[in-house]
Every structure is written in C-alpha cells, then in structure tokens.
XYZ file of C-alpha atoms in Angstrom:
352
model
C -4.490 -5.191 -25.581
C -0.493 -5.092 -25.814
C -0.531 -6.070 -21.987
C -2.759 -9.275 -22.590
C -0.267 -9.994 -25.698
C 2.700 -9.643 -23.278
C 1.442 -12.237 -20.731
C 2.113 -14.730 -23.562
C 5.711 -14.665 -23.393
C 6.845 -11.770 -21.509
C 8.168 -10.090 -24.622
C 8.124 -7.141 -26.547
C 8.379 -8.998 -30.204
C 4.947 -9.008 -30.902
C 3.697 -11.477 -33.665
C 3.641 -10.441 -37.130
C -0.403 -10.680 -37.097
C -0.425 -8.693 -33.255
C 1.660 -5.566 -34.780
C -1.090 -5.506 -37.588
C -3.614 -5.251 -35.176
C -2.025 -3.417 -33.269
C -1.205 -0.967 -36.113
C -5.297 -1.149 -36.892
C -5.644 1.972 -33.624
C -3.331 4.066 -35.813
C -1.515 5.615 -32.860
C 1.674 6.002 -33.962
C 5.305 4.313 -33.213
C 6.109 7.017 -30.450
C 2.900 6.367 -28.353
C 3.435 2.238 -28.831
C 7.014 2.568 -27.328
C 5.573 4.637 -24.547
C 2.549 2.056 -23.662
C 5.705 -0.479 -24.392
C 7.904 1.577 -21.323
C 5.077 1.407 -18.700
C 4.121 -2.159 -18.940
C 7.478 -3.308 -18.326
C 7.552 -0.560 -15.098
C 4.533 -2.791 -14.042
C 5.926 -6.165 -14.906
C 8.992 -5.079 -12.908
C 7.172 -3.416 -9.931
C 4.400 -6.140 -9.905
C 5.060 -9.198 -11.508
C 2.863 -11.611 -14.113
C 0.092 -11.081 -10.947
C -0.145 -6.953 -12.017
C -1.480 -7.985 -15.122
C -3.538 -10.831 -14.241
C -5.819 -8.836 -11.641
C -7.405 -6.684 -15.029
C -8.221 -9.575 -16.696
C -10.671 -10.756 -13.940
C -12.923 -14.125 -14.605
C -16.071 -14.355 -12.973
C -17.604 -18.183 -11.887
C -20.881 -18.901 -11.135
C -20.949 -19.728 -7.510
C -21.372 -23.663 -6.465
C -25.172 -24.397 -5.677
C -24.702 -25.194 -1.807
C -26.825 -26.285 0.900
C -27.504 -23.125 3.485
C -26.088 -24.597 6.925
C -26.627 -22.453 9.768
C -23.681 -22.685 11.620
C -22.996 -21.358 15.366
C -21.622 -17.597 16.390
C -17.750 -18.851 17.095
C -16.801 -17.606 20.800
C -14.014 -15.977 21.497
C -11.871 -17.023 24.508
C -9.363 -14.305 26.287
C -5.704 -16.019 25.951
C -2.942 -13.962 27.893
C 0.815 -14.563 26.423
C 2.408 -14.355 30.004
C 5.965 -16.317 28.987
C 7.848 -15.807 26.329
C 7.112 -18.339 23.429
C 9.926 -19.607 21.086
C 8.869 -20.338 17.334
C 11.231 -22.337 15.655
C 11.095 -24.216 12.255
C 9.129 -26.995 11.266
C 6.464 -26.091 14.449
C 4.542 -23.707 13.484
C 2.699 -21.879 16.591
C -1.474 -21.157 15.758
C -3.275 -18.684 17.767
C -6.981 -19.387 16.873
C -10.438 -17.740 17.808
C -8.515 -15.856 20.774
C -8.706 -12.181 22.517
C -5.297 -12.272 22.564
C -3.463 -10.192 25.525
C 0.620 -9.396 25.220
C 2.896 -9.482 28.279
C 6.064 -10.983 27.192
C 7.829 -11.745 24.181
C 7.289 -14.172 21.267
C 10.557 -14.871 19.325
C 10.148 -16.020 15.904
C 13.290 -17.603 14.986
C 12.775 -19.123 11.269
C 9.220 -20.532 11.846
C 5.978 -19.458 11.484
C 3.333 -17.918 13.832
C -0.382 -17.592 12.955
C -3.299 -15.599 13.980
C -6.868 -16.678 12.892
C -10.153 -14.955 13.405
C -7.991 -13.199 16.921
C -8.287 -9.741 18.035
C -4.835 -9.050 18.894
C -4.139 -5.887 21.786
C -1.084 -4.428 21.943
C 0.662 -1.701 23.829
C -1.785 -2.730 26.872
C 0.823 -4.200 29.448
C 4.581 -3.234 30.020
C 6.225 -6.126 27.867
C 4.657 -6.408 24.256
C 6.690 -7.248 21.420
C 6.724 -9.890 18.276
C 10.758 -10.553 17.354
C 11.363 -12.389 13.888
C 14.494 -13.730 12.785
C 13.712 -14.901 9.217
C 10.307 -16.565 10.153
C 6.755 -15.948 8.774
C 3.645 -14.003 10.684
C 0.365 -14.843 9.234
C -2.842 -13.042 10.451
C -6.236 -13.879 8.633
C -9.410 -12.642 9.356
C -8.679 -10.814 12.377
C -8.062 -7.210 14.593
C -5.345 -6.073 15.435
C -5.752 -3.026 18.079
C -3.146 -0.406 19.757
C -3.971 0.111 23.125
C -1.859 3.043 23.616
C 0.608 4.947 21.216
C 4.585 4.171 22.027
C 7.917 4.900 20.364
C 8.581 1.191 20.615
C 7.547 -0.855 17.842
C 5.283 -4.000 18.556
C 6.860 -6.163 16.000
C 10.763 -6.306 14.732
C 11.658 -8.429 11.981
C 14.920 -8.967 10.252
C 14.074 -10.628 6.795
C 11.380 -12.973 6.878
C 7.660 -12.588 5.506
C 4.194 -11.242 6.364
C 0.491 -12.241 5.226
C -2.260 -10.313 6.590
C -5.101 -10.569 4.779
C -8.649 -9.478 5.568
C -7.725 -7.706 9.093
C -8.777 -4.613 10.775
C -6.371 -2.100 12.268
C -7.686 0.133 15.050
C -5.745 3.420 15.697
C -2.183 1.221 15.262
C 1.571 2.997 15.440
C 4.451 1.540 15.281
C 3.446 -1.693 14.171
C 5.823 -3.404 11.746
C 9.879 -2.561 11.558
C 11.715 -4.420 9.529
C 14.581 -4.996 7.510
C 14.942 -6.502 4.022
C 11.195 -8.461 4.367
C 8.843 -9.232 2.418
C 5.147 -8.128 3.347
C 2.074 -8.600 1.300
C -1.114 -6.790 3.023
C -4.582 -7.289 0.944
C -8.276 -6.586 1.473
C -7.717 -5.558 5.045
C -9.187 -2.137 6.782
C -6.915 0.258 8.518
C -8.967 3.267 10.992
C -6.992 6.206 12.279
C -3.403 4.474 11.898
C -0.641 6.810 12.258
C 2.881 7.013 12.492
C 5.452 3.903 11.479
C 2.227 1.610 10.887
C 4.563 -0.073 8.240
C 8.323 0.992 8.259
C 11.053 -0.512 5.901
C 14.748 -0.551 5.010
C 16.754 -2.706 3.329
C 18.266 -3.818 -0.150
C 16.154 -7.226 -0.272
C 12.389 -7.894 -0.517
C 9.214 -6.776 -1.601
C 5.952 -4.497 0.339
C 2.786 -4.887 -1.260
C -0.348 -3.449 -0.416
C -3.273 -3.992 -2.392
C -7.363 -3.540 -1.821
C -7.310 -2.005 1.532
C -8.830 1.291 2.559
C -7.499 3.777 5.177
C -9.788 5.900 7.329
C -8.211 8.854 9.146
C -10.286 10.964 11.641
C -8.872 11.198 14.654
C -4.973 11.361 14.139
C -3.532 14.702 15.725
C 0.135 14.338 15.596
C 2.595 14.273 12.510
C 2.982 10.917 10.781
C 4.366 8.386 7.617
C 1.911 5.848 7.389
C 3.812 3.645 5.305
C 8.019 3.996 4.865
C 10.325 2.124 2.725
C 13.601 3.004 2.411
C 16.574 1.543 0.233
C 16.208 -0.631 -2.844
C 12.968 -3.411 -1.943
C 10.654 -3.035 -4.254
C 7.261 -1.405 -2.734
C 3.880 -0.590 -4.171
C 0.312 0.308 -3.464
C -2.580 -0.971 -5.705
C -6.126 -0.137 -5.551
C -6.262 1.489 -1.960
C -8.847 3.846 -1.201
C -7.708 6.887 1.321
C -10.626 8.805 3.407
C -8.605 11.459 5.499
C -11.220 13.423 7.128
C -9.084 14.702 9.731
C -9.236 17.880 11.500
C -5.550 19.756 11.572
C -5.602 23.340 10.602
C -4.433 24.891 7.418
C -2.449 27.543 9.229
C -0.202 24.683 10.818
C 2.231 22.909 9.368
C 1.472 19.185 10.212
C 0.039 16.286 8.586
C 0.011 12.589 7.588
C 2.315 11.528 4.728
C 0.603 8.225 3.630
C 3.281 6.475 1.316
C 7.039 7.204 1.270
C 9.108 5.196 -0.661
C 11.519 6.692 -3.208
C 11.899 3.559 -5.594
C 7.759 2.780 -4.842
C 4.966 3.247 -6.901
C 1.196 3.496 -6.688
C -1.926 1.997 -9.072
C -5.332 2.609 -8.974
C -5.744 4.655 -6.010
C -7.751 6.773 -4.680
C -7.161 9.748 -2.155
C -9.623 12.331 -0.711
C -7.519 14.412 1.241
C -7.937 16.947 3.653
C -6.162 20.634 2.442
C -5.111 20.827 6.490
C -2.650 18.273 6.273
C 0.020 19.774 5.333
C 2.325 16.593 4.276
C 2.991 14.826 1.272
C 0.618 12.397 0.123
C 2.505 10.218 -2.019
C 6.494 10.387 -1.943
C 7.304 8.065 -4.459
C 8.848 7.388 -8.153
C 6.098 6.229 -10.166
C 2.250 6.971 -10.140
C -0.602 5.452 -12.643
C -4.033 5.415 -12.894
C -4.667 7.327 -8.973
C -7.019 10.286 -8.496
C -6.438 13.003 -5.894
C -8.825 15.211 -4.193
C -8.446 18.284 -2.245
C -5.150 17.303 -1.202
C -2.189 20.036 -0.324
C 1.396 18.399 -2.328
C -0.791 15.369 -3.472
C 2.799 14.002 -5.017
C 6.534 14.598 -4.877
C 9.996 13.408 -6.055
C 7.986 11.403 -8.948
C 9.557 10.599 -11.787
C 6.440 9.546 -13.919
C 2.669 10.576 -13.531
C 0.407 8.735 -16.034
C -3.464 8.413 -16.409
C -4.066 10.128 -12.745
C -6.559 12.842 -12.232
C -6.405 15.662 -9.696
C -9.165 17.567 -8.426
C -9.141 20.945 -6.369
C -5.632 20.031 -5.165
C -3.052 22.726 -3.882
C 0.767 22.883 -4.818
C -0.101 19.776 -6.884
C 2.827 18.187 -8.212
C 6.888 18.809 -6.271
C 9.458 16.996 -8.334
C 12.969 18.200 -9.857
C 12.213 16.206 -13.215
C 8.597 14.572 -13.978
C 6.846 13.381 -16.819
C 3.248 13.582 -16.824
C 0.866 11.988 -19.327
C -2.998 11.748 -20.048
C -3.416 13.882 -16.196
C -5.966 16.012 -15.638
C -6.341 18.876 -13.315
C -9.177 20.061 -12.026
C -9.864 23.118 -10.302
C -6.621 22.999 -9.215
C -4.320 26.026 -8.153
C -1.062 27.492 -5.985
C 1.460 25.668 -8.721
C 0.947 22.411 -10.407
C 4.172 21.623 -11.376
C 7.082 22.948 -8.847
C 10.543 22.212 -7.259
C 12.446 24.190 -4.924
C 15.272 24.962 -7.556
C 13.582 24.444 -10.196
C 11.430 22.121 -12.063
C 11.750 20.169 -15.312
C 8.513 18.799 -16.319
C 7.545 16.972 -19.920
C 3.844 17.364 -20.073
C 1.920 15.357 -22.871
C -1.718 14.641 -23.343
C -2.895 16.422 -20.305
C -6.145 18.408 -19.417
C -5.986 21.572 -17.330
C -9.350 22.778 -16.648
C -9.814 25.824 -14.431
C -6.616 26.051 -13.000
C-alpha cells in the first residue's frame, strides 16, 4: 500500500486521507518509518521500474489468425577479419551460427545478435572490444567452447541488452568498466568464473528473471562481481546448484559479489559442498535460502528472507535482520570473525 502511494509523487508526505488509512493497520509510527526506510533502498537501487513490476496488469491477448510459419534456418557465418563498429551504423548479426576468429571493435556504435548461437573460445583470436558502444543479443546462445583466462568481451563504459538468451558452460564473458548491463529472462547452465565482472564508479548491473543451473562446475568461481560504487542488483533469479564438490574441501561458487549490491526475490537451493559465499552483498529482501553453507555475508540489512537447513547462516560485522525465518538451521546464524553486532526484530527461529 505505502509503495503504490509513493509512485504518485515519489514522496514520503503522504496525503492527509492516505496517513488515515494508513493509520487504519494500527502498526505503529516505528514500523511505518521502517517500511518508509526500505522503499526508498528500492527506489534508489531500482528505480520507479522496482515498483512497477508488483503491480502487474494482465490483457487479454489479441484474437489472431494461427499462421504456420516456416522453421528459420540457421546459416554458419565465420568472423575471419576484424570488423569496425562505429556510430550511426549499427552492425546486425541475424539467424547465424556465428564462429569467432578475429576481433570486432565496437567503437561508440552498436552491434546486434538476433536468434544467433554465438561460439566462443573455439579458434585462437576471439574477442568483442567496446569503447562506449552498445551489444544487443535477443533470443539467442551464447556458448564457451573452452574455458580461458582471457575474457571474450572488454568494454570500457558503454551498455548491454541480453534478453531471452541461453548461456552454455560460459567464463569469462563480460569485463567491464563503469557500464551499464541489464540481463532479463535469459537461462544460464553451468557458468562459472568471471561470467559477469565489474568495476567502476559509473553505471548500473541488473539482472532480473533468469535462472542459473550449476552441475558440472569443478573449479572455484564468482559468478557475478561488481566492484566500486555502480549500482548492482539481482531480482527474481532462481539458483539450482546441484553440484558435486565435497564438504571436506574448501571450494565453491560464490554467485553474487558486490559490496554496495542487493538482491530481491530470489531464490537459492544450494549445495552444503560449496563452500563459498552465496550472496556477498549489502542489502537482501524477500530471498529464500536452502541448504546453503554462508548463504550471506558483509550484509548490512536482511528483511522478509527465509532460510532453510542452512549452515553458518549469516557472516556480517553489523546486520539487521527483520521478519527472517530460520529453519532447521545450525553451526551459527549470526557470526563475524571479531565479532558480530546483529539487531534482530520480528524473526522466527524454528529448530535451530
């Protein structure tokens, strides 16, 4: 209710008639001001569009004619020179098996991949370079050959859409500095180390609606690294880690490490073997955890998250946690090195 009343005007001064109503729950000043706090942390880490996704309308779909249309082919297109994008010609890469071995340099324009399957690390030159310019890829695969310490693509500022893609056992896939990266509804199966990794001052990561499958990953990994002061976030991603590592070795998969980041609606059903952090990051709302060793650390606020048969739960030097449960949960919840200060209110801890 008080976030559909702030979408009118972005403020906090309510209408005389709204703080009746809202006065009507009888929850007290104290809890108001807190439900005040976190919606603008998601205003500020999301924008007007974190609100607008709850408040979902549904339309009836247009009455059209079925059209049977023919299986699109797709044609093998080998990048054998190195192509130049520059402003105001955008370069589209459509319906293609597309096969690196040279360089594309994105220099301020934009480059676009459309229903593609994209391989890379298959030949000795493969690499994307972006010099405030735009990559697009809709609809599409993208699919590591081989893993390599080299990343496929390097951008310094500029922007990235991917949207409805598949990602195949892909490393090292984006670097970049002070970018801006918005990755929805898209599929990601046993990606591993520096699939996305950040740092800068300027810019914004956001991932939102995708699920990552891990099965086959053996060798320590961060997913997904921002570092410095651009805003990052994950919202509504799904985590299966079914992967095999031991419990009596210390490796793992940390899946989202960004100390300024924060994570919504998530959901993560870990593996007790990996050994890493799941989320490193300052704010977490509305996720549930399950059987996942160090399921969070170095957050600052935990709100409305549920954890279930998770080990050395919660690693933070100062945390606040509210409406959390924990379930079945043991080995410390709440736990720093030197020392932990943790404000607990409104939780549940059942069997612990």
């Amino acid at each position: 209710c008080m976030q559909y009343l702030y979408l009118d005007d972005h403020s906090e001064q309510y209408t005389e008639n709204a703080k009746n109503f809202i006065d009507e729950f009888d929850i007290g000043k104290r809890t108001i001001n807190s439900l005040s706090a976190q919606i603008n942390k998601i205003y500020k880490a999301r924008g007007i569009e974190g609100f607008l996704l709850q408040f979902e309308i549904e339309f009836e779909d247009p009455q059209v004619e079925n059209i049977e249309q023919e299986p699109i082919t797709l044609e093998d297109y080998y990048i054998s020179e190195t192509i130049h994008v520059k402003p105001g010609n955008p370069v589209r890469i459509v319906n293609k098996i597309v096969h690196f071995n040279a360089y594309i340099i994105c220099d301020g324009g934009e480059l676009i991949f459309e229903n593609c399957i994209i391989n890379y690390n298959e030949a000795d030159v493969c690499k994307i370079d972006m010099k405030d310019g735009k990559i697009s890829i809709f609809h599409s695969c993208v699919v590591c050959k081989e893993y390599r310490d080299s990343f496929f693509v390097k951008a310094e500022k500029g922007e990235f859409a991917i949207e409805q893609t598949k990602f195949i056992g892909c490393s090292n896939f984006i670097k970049g500095e002070n970018i801006t990266a918005d990755i929805v509804f898209s599929e990601m199966i046993d990606c591993s180390q520096g699939f996305v990794d950040v740092d800068g001052w300027d810019g914004k990561i956001c991932i939102m609606g995708c699920t990552f499958r891990i099965q086959n990953v053996h060798r320590n990994a961060t997913l997904i690294r921002v570092y410095g002061e651009q805003s990052s976030f994950l919202e509504n991603i799904i985590i299966e880690d079914e992967n095999s590592f031991r419990e009596d070795e210390e490796m793992g998969i940390c899946y989202f490490s960004a100390g300024d980041g924060a994570a919504f609606h998530c959901t993560v059903n870990g593996s007790l073997g990996n050994r890493f952090v799941k989320f490193d990051c300052a704010y977490v709302g509305s996720c549930r955890f399950s059987n996942c060793f160090r399921a969070v650390a170095n957050t600052q606020n935990i709100e409305d998250s549920i954890f279930v048969k998770c080990t050395s739960v919660v690693s933070a030097s100062k945390v606040e946690a509210k409406n959390c449960q924990f379930v079945d949960c043991h080995d410390k919840i709440f736990f720093y090195e030197h020392g932990c200060e943790a404000t607990i209110e409104f939780c549940k801890f059942i069997n612990v």
